[in-house]
Tab-separated table of C-alpha atoms in Angstrom:
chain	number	residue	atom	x	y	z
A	983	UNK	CA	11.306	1.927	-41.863
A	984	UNK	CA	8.791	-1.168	-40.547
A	985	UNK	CA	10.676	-3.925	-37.787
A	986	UNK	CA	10.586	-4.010	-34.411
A	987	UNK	CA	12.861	-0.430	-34.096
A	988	UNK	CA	13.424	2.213	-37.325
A	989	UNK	CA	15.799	5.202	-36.351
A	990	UNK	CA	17.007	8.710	-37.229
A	991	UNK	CA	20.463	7.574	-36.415
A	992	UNK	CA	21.830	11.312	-36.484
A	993	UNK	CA	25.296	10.336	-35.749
A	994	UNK	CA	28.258	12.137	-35.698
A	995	UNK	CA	30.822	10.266	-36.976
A	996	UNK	CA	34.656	9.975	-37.728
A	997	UNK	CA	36.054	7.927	-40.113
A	998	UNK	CA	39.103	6.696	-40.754
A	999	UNK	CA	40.070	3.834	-43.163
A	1000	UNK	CA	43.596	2.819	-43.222
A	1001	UNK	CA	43.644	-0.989	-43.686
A	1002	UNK	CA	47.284	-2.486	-44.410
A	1003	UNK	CA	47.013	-2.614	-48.038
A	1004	UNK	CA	44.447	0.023	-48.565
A	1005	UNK	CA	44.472	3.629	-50.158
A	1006	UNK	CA	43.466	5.369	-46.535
A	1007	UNK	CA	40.313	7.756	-46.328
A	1008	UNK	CA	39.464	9.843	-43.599
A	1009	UNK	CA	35.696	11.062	-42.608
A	1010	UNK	CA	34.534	13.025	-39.800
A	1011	UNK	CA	31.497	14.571	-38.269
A	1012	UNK	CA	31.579	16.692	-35.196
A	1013	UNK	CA	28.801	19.158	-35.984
A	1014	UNK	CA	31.339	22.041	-35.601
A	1015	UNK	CA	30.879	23.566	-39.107
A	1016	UNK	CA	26.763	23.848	-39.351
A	1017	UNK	CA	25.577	26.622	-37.952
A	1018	UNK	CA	23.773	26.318	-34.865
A	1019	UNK	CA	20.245	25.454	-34.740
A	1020	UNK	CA	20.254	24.642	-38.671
A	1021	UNK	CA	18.524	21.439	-39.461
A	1022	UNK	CA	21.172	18.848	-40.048
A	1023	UNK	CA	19.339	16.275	-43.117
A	1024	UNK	CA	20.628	18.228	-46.311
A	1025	UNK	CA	24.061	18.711	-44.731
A	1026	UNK	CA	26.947	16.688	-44.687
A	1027	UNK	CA	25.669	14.121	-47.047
A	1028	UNK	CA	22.798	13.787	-43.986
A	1029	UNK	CA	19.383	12.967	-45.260
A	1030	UNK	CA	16.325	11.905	-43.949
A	1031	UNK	CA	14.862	7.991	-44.221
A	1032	UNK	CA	13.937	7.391	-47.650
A	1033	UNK	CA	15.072	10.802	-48.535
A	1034	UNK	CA	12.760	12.501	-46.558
A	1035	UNK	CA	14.133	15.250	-44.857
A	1036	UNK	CA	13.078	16.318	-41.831
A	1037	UNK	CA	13.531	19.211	-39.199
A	1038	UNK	CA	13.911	17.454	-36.180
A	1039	UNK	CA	17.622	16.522	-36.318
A	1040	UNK	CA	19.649	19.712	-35.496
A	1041	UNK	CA	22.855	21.390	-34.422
A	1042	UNK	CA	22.743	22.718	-30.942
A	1043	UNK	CA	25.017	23.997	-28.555
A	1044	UNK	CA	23.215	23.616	-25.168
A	1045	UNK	CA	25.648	20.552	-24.725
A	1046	UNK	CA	29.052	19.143	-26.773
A	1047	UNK	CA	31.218	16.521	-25.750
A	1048	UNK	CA	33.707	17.799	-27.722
A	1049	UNK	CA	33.577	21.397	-29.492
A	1050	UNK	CA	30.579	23.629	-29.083
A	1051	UNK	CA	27.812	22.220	-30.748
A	1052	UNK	CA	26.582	18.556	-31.244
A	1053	UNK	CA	23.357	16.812	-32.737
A	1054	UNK	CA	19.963	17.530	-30.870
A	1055	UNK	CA	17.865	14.453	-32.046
A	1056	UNK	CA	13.597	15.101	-31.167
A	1057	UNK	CA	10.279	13.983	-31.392
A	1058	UNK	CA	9.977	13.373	-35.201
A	1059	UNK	CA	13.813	13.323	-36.249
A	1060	UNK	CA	14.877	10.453	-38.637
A	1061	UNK	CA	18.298	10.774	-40.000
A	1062	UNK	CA	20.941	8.644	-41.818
A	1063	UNK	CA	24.387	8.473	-43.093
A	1064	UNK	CA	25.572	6.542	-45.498
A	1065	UNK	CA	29.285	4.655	-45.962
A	1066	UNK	CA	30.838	3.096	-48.811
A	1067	UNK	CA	33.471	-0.029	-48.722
A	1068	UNK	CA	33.674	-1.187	-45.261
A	1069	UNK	CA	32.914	-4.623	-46.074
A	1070	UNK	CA	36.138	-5.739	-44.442
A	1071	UNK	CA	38.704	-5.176	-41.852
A	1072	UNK	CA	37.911	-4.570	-38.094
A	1073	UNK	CA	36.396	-1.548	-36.819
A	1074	UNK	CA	35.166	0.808	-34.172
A	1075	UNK	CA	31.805	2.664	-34.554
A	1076	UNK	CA	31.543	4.853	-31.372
A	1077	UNK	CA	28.894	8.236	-30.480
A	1078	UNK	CA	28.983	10.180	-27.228
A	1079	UNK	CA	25.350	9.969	-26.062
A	1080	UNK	CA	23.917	12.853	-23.995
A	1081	UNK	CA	20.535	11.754	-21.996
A	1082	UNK	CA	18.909	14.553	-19.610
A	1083	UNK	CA	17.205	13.970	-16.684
A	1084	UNK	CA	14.164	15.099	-18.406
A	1085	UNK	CA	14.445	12.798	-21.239
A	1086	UNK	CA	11.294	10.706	-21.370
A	1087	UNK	CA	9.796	8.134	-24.365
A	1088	UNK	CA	12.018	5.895	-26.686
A	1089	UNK	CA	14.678	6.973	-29.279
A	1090	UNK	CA	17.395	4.278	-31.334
A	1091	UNK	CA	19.971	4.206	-33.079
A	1092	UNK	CA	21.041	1.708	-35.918
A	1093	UNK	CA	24.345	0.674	-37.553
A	1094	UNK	CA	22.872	-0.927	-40.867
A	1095	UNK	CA	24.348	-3.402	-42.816
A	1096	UNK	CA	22.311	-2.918	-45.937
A	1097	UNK	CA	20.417	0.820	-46.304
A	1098	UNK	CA	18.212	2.442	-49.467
A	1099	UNK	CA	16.101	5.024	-49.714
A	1100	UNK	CA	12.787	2.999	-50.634
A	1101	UNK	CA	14.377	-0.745	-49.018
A	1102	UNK	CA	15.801	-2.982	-48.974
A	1103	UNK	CA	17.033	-2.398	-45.489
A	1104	UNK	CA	18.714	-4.194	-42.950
A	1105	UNK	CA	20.669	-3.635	-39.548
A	1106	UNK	CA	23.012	-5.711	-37.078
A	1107	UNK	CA	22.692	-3.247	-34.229
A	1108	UNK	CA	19.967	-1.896	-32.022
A	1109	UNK	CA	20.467	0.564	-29.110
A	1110	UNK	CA	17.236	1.693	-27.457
A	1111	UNK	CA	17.306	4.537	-25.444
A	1112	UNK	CA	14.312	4.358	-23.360
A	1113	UNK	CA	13.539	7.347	-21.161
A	1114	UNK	CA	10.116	5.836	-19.546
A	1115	UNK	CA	11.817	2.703	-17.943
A	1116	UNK	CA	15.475	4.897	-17.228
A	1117	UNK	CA	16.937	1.789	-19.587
A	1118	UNK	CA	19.067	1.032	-22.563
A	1119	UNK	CA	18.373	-1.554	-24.070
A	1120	UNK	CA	20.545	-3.868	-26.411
A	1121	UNK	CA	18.817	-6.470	-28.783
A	1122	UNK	CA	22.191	-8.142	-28.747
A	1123	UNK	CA	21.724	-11.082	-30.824
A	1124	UNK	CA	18.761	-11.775	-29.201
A	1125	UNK	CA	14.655	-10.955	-28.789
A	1126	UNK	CA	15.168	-10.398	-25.127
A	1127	UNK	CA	17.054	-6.785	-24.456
A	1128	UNK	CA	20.188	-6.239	-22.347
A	1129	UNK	CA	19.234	-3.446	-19.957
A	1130	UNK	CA	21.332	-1.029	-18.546
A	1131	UNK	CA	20.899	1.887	-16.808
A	1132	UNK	CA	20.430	4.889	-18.701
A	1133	UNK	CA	23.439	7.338	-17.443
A	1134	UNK	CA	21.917	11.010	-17.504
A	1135	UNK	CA	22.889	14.485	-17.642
A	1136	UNK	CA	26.321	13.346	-18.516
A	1137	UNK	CA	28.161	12.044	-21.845
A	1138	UNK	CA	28.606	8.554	-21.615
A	1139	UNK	CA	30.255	6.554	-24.640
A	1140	UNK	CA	28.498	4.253	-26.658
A	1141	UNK	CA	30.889	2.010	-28.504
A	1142	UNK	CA	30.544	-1.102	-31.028
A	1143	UNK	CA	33.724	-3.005	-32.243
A	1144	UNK	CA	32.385	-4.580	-35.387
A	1145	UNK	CA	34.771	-7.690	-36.825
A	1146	UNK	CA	33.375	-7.722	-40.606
A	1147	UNK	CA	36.365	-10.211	-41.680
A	1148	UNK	CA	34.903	-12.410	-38.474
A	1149	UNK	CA	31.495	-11.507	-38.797
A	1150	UNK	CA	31.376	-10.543	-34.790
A	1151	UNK	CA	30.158	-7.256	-33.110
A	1152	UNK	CA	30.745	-6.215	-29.722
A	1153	UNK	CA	28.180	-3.375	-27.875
A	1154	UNK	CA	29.721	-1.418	-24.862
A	1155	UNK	CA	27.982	1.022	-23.423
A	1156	UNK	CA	30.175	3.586	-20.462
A	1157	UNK	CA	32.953	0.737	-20.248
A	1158	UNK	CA	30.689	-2.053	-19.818
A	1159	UNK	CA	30.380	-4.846	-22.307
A	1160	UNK	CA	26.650	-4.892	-23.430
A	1161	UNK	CA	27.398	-8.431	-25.148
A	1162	UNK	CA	28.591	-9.698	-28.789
A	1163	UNK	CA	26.938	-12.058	-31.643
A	1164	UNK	CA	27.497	-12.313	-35.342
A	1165	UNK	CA	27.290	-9.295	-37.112
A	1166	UNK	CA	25.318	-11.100	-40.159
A	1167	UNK	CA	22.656	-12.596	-37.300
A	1168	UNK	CA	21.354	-9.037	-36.395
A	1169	UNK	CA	20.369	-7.800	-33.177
A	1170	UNK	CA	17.456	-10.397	-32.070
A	1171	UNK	CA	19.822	-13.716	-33.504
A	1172	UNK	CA	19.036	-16.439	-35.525
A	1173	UNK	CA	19.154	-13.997	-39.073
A	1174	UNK	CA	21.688	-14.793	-41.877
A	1175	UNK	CA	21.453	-11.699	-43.387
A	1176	UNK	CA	24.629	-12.252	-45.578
A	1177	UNK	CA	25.743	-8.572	-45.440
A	1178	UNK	CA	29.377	-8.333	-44.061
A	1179	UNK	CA	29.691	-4.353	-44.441
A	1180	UNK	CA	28.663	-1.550	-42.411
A	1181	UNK	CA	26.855	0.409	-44.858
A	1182	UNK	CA	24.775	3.973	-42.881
A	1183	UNK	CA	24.088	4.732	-39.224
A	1184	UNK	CA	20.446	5.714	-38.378
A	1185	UNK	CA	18.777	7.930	-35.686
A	1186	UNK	CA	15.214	8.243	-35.224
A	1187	UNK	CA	12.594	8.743	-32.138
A	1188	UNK	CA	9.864	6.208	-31.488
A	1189	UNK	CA	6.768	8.299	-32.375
A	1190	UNK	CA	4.421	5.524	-33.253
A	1191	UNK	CA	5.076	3.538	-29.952
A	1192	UNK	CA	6.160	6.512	-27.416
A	1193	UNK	CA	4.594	9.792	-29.068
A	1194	UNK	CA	5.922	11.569	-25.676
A	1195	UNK	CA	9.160	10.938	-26.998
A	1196	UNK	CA	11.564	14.163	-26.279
A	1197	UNK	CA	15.231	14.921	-27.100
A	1198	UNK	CA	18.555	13.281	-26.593
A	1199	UNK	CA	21.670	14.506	-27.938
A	1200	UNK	CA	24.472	13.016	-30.207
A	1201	UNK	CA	28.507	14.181	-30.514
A	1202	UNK	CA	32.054	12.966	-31.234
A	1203	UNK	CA	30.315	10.099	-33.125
A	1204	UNK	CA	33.749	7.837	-35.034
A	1205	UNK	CA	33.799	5.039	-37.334
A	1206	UNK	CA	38.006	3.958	-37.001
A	1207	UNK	CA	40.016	0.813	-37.243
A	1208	UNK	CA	39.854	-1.051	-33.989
A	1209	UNK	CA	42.919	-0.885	-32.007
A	1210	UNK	CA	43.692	-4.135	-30.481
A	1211	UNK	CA	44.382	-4.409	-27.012
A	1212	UNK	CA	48.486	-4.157	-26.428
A	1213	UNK	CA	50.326	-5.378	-23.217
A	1214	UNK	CA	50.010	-7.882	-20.639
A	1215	UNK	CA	47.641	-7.675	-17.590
A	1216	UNK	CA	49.344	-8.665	-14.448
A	1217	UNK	CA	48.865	-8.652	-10.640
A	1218	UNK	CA	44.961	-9.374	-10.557
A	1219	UNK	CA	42.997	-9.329	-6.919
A	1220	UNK	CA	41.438	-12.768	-7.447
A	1221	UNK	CA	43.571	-14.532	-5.063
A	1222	UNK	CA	45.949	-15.871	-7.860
A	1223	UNK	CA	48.741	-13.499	-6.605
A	1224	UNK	CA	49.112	-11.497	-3.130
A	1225	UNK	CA	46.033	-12.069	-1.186
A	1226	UNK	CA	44.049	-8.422	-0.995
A	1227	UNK	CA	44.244	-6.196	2.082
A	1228	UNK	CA	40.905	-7.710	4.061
A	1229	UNK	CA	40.444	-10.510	1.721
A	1230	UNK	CA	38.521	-8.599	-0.543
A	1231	UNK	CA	38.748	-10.763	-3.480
A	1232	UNK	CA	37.545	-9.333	-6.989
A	1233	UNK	CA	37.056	-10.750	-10.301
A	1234	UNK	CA	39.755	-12.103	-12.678
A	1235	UNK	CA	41.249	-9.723	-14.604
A	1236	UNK	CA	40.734	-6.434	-12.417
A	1237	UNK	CA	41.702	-5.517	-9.234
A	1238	UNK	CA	40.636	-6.029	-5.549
A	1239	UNK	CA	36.966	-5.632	-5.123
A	1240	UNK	CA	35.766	-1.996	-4.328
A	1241	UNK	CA	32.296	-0.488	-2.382
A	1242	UNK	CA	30.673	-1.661	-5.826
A	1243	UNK	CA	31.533	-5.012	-5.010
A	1244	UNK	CA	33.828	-5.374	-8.081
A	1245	UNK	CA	37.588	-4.680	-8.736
A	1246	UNK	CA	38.503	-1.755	-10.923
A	1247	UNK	CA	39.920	-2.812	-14.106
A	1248	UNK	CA	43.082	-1.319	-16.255
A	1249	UNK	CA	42.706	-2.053	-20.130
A	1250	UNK	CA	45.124	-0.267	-22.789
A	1251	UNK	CA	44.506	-0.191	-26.934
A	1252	UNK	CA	46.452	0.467	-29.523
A	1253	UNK	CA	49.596	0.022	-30.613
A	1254	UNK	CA	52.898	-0.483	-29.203
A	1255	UNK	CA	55.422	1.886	-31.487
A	1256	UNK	CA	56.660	4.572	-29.731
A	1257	UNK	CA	56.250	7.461	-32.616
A	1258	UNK	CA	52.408	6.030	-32.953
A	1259	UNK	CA	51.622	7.415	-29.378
A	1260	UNK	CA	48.440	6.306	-29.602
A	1261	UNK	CA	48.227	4.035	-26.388
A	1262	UNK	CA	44.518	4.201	-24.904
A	1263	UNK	CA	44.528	3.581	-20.934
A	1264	UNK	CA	40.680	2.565	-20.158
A	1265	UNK	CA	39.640	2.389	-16.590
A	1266	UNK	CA	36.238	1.039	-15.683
A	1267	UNK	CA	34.808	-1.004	-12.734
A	1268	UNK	CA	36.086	1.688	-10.622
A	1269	UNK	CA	33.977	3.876	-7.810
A	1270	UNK	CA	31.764	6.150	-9.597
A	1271	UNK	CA	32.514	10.053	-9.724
A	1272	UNK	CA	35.582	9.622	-7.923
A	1273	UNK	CA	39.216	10.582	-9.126
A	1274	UNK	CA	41.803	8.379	-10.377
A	1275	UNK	CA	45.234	8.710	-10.855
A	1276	UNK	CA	47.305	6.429	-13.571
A	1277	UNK	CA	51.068	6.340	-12.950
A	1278	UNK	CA	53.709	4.469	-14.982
A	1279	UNK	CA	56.800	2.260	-13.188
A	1280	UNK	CA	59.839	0.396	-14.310
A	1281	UNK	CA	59.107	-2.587	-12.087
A	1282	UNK	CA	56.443	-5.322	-11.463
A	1283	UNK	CA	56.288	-5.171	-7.480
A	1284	UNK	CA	57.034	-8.126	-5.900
A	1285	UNK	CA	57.741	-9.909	-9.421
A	1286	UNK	CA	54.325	-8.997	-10.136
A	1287	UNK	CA	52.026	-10.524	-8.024
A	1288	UNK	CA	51.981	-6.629	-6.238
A	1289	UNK	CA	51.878	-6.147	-2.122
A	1290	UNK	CA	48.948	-4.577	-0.067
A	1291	UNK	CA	48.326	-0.843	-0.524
A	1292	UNK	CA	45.143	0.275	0.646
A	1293	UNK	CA	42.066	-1.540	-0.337
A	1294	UNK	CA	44.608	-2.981	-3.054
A	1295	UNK	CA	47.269	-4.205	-4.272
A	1296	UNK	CA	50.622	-2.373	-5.498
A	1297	UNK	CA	51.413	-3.391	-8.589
A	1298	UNK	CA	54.080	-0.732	-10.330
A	1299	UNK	CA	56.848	0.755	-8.851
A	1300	UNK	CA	60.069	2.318	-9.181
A	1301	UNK	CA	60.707	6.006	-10.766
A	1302	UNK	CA	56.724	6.520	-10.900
A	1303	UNK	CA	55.903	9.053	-13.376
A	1304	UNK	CA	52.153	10.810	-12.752
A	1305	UNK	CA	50.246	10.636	-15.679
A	1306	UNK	CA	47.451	12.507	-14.758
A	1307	UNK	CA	43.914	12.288	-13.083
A	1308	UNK	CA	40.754	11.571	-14.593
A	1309	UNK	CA	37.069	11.875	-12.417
A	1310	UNK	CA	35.118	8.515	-13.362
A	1311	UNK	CA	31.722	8.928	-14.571
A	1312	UNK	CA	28.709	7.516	-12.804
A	1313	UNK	CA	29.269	4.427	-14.423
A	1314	UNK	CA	33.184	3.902	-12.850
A	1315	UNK	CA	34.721	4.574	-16.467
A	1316	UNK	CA	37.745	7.228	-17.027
A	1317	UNK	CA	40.111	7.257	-20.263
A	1318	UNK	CA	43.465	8.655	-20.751
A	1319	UNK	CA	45.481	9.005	-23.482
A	1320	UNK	CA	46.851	8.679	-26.358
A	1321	UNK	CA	49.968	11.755	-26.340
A	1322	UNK	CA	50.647	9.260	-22.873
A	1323	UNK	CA	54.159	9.179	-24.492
A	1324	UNK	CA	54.852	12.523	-24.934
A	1325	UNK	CA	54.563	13.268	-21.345
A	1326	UNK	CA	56.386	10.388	-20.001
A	1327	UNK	CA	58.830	10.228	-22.579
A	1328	UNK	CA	59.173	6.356	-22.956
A	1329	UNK	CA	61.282	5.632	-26.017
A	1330	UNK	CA	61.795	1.805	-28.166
A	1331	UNK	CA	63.324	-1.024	-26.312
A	1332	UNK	CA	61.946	0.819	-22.855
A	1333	UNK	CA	59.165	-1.469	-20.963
A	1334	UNK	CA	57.060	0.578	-18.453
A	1335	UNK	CA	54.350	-1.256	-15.637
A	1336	UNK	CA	51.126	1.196	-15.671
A	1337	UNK	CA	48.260	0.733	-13.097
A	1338	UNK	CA	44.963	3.140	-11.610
A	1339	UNK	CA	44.821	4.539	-8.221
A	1340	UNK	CA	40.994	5.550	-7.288
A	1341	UNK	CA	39.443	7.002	-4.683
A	1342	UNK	CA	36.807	4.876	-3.014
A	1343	UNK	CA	35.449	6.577	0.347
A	1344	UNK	CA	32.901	5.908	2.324
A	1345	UNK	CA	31.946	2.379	1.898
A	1346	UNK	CA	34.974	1.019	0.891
A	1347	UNK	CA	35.967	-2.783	1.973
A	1348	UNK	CA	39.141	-1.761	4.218
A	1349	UNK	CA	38.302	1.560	5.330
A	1350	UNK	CA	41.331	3.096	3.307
A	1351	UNK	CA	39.151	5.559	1.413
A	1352	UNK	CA	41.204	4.124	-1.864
A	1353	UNK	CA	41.953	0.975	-4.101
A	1354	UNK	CA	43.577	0.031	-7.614
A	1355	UNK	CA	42.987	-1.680	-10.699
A	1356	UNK	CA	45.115	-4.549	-11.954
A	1357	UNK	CA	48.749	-3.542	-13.819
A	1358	UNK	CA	49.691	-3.511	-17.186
A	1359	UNK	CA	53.569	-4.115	-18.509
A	1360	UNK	CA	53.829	-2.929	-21.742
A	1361	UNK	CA	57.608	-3.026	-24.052
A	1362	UNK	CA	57.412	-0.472	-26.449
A	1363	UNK	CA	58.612	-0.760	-30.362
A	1364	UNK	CA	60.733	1.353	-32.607
């Protein structure tokens, strides 16, 4: 493939289609049933670019996010999947990435909107993973990248909610929005490609520009429907409620600010019937590589504009239930759920206030050693 980026987007993917409406159809890639070290194009309807096979894409288990084996992509690799009749509906195309410290040269991956072996292609999103400048970089509707700091010898999520009915795509990359433009612009703007469908994902390492290029691994890759965001945020450490502990104002939206200088942030997907249990609890903004505890009350404290506690504020109270702790990664990210139900055994008609406690020592504004994120009331359905 000729552009600015071509990839071997090796991705390991899970489908699910189940629009209202729809006959539903499930696919899924986790790299589990190849045999280890096999060469992946050939398998799994996995083939090289323009039908070339290659053996540079293969199962490995020296790392998994989930499992025991994932997708070693190297120097060379160039591999694609293709999907039929997602050319409407909202979605959610997701990979765990795995970047080691030793990872050096450039490597990309691709969600194409139009893919054949021989062209025509096309593609409305470009993630570089560039090892020589320690960046990822996100041609998000524009020429000029988005950087962010690669996150290495970890599994950080990369995650793109693509609106094909609105013809809008959203990049996040370990919690943090990347930014969003119109799918049918492409990544560097100002196309009108005309394509609203997600039609193959694409993995391939830069040899022409970086022939130093080494390897980066790919797992728990997902293409789903998107699962709006459920609940109401309260109790925010902006100053619009309780004033924070040593006025330590954060953002909107999030909590009191932390040692990063932001406030940790509470944000829950999916939906609200109770036999769905499929309520996401997303945590990000908070102190890197640090515990955090989410807990579930019956009340807003202090009719929700929450009371000093810590660094923070106090936002849920009354019969707290423990849902469990979660160690942020290095970029202040930690997800619970879903099954959240199952252990706190919430039924229909019940409405439960859910915030984050996190560790923050050291540098922390107060001195406490700890903070929280905002709260989240949520009334569940039958």
């Amino acid at each position: 493939m000729t552009g600015q980026a071509h990839g071997s987007l090796a991705l390991s993917a899970t489908l699910l289609l189940c629009l209202s409406g729809m006959v539903s159809a499930q696919w899924s890639e986790d790299f589990e049933v190849y045999s280890d070290g096999s060469v992946l194009d050939g398998q799994g309807s996995w083939h090289g670019w323009d039908g070339v096979n290659t053996p540079h894409a293969r199962v490995a288990s020296q790392f998994a996010s989930l499992g025991s084996q994932s997708l070693i992509v190297m120097a060379g690799a160039d591999s694609v999947h293709e999907f039929d009749g997602y050319d409407s509906g909202h979605w959610t195309f997701r990979s765990d990435v795995y970047v080691p410290s030793s990872f050096v040269g450039k490597a990309y991956m691709l969600v194409m909107n139009f893919y054949a072996n021989g062209g025509p292609y096309q593609w409305s999103v470009q993630i570089g993973f560039n090892g020589d400048s320690g960046n990822l970089e996100c041609n998000c509707g524009s020429g000029t990248p988005i950087m962010r700091p690669l996150l290495r010898d970890q599994w950080t999520e990369l995650r793109c909610d693509i609106d094909i009915t609105n013809d809008l795509v959203e990049i996040r990359y370990g919690g943090f929005v990347l930014g969003s433009y119109p799918w049918s612009a492409g990544p560097f703007g100002g196309g009108s490609f005309g394509l609203l469908q997600i039609d193959a994902v694409d993995l391939f390492s830069d040899l022409v520009n970086f022939p130093h290029t080494t390897e980066l691994y790919f797992d728990a890759m997902e293409l789903t429907p998107f699962l709006g965001s459920v609940g109401t945020a309260y109790c925010f450490g902006d100053g619009s409620g309780a004033i924070c502990p040593c006025s330590n104002a954060g953002a909107a939206d999030a909590g009191c600010a932390n040692s990063s200088g932001f406030g940790g942030r509470l944000e829950t997907f999916g939906s609200l019937e109770v036999p769905a249990d499929n309520v996401i609890f997303n945590g990000s903004q908070m102190t890197p590589n640090q515990p955090g505890l989410l807990f579930a009350g019956l009340n807003a404290v202090a009719l929700g504009v929450g009371t000093a506690f810590g660094d923070g504020l106090r936002c849920a109270g009354g019969s707290i239930v423990r849902l469990g702790v979660r160690t942020a990664n290095a970029a202040g990210e930690a997800t619970w759920g879903p099954g959240m139900g199952a252990i706190a055994g919430w039924q229909a008609g019940d409405t439960r206030h859910f915030q984050l406690w996190y560790r923050d020592p050291g540098a922390g504004p107060c001195g406490s050693g700890f903070n929280l994120t905002n709260g989240i009331e949520i009334g569940f359905q039958p």
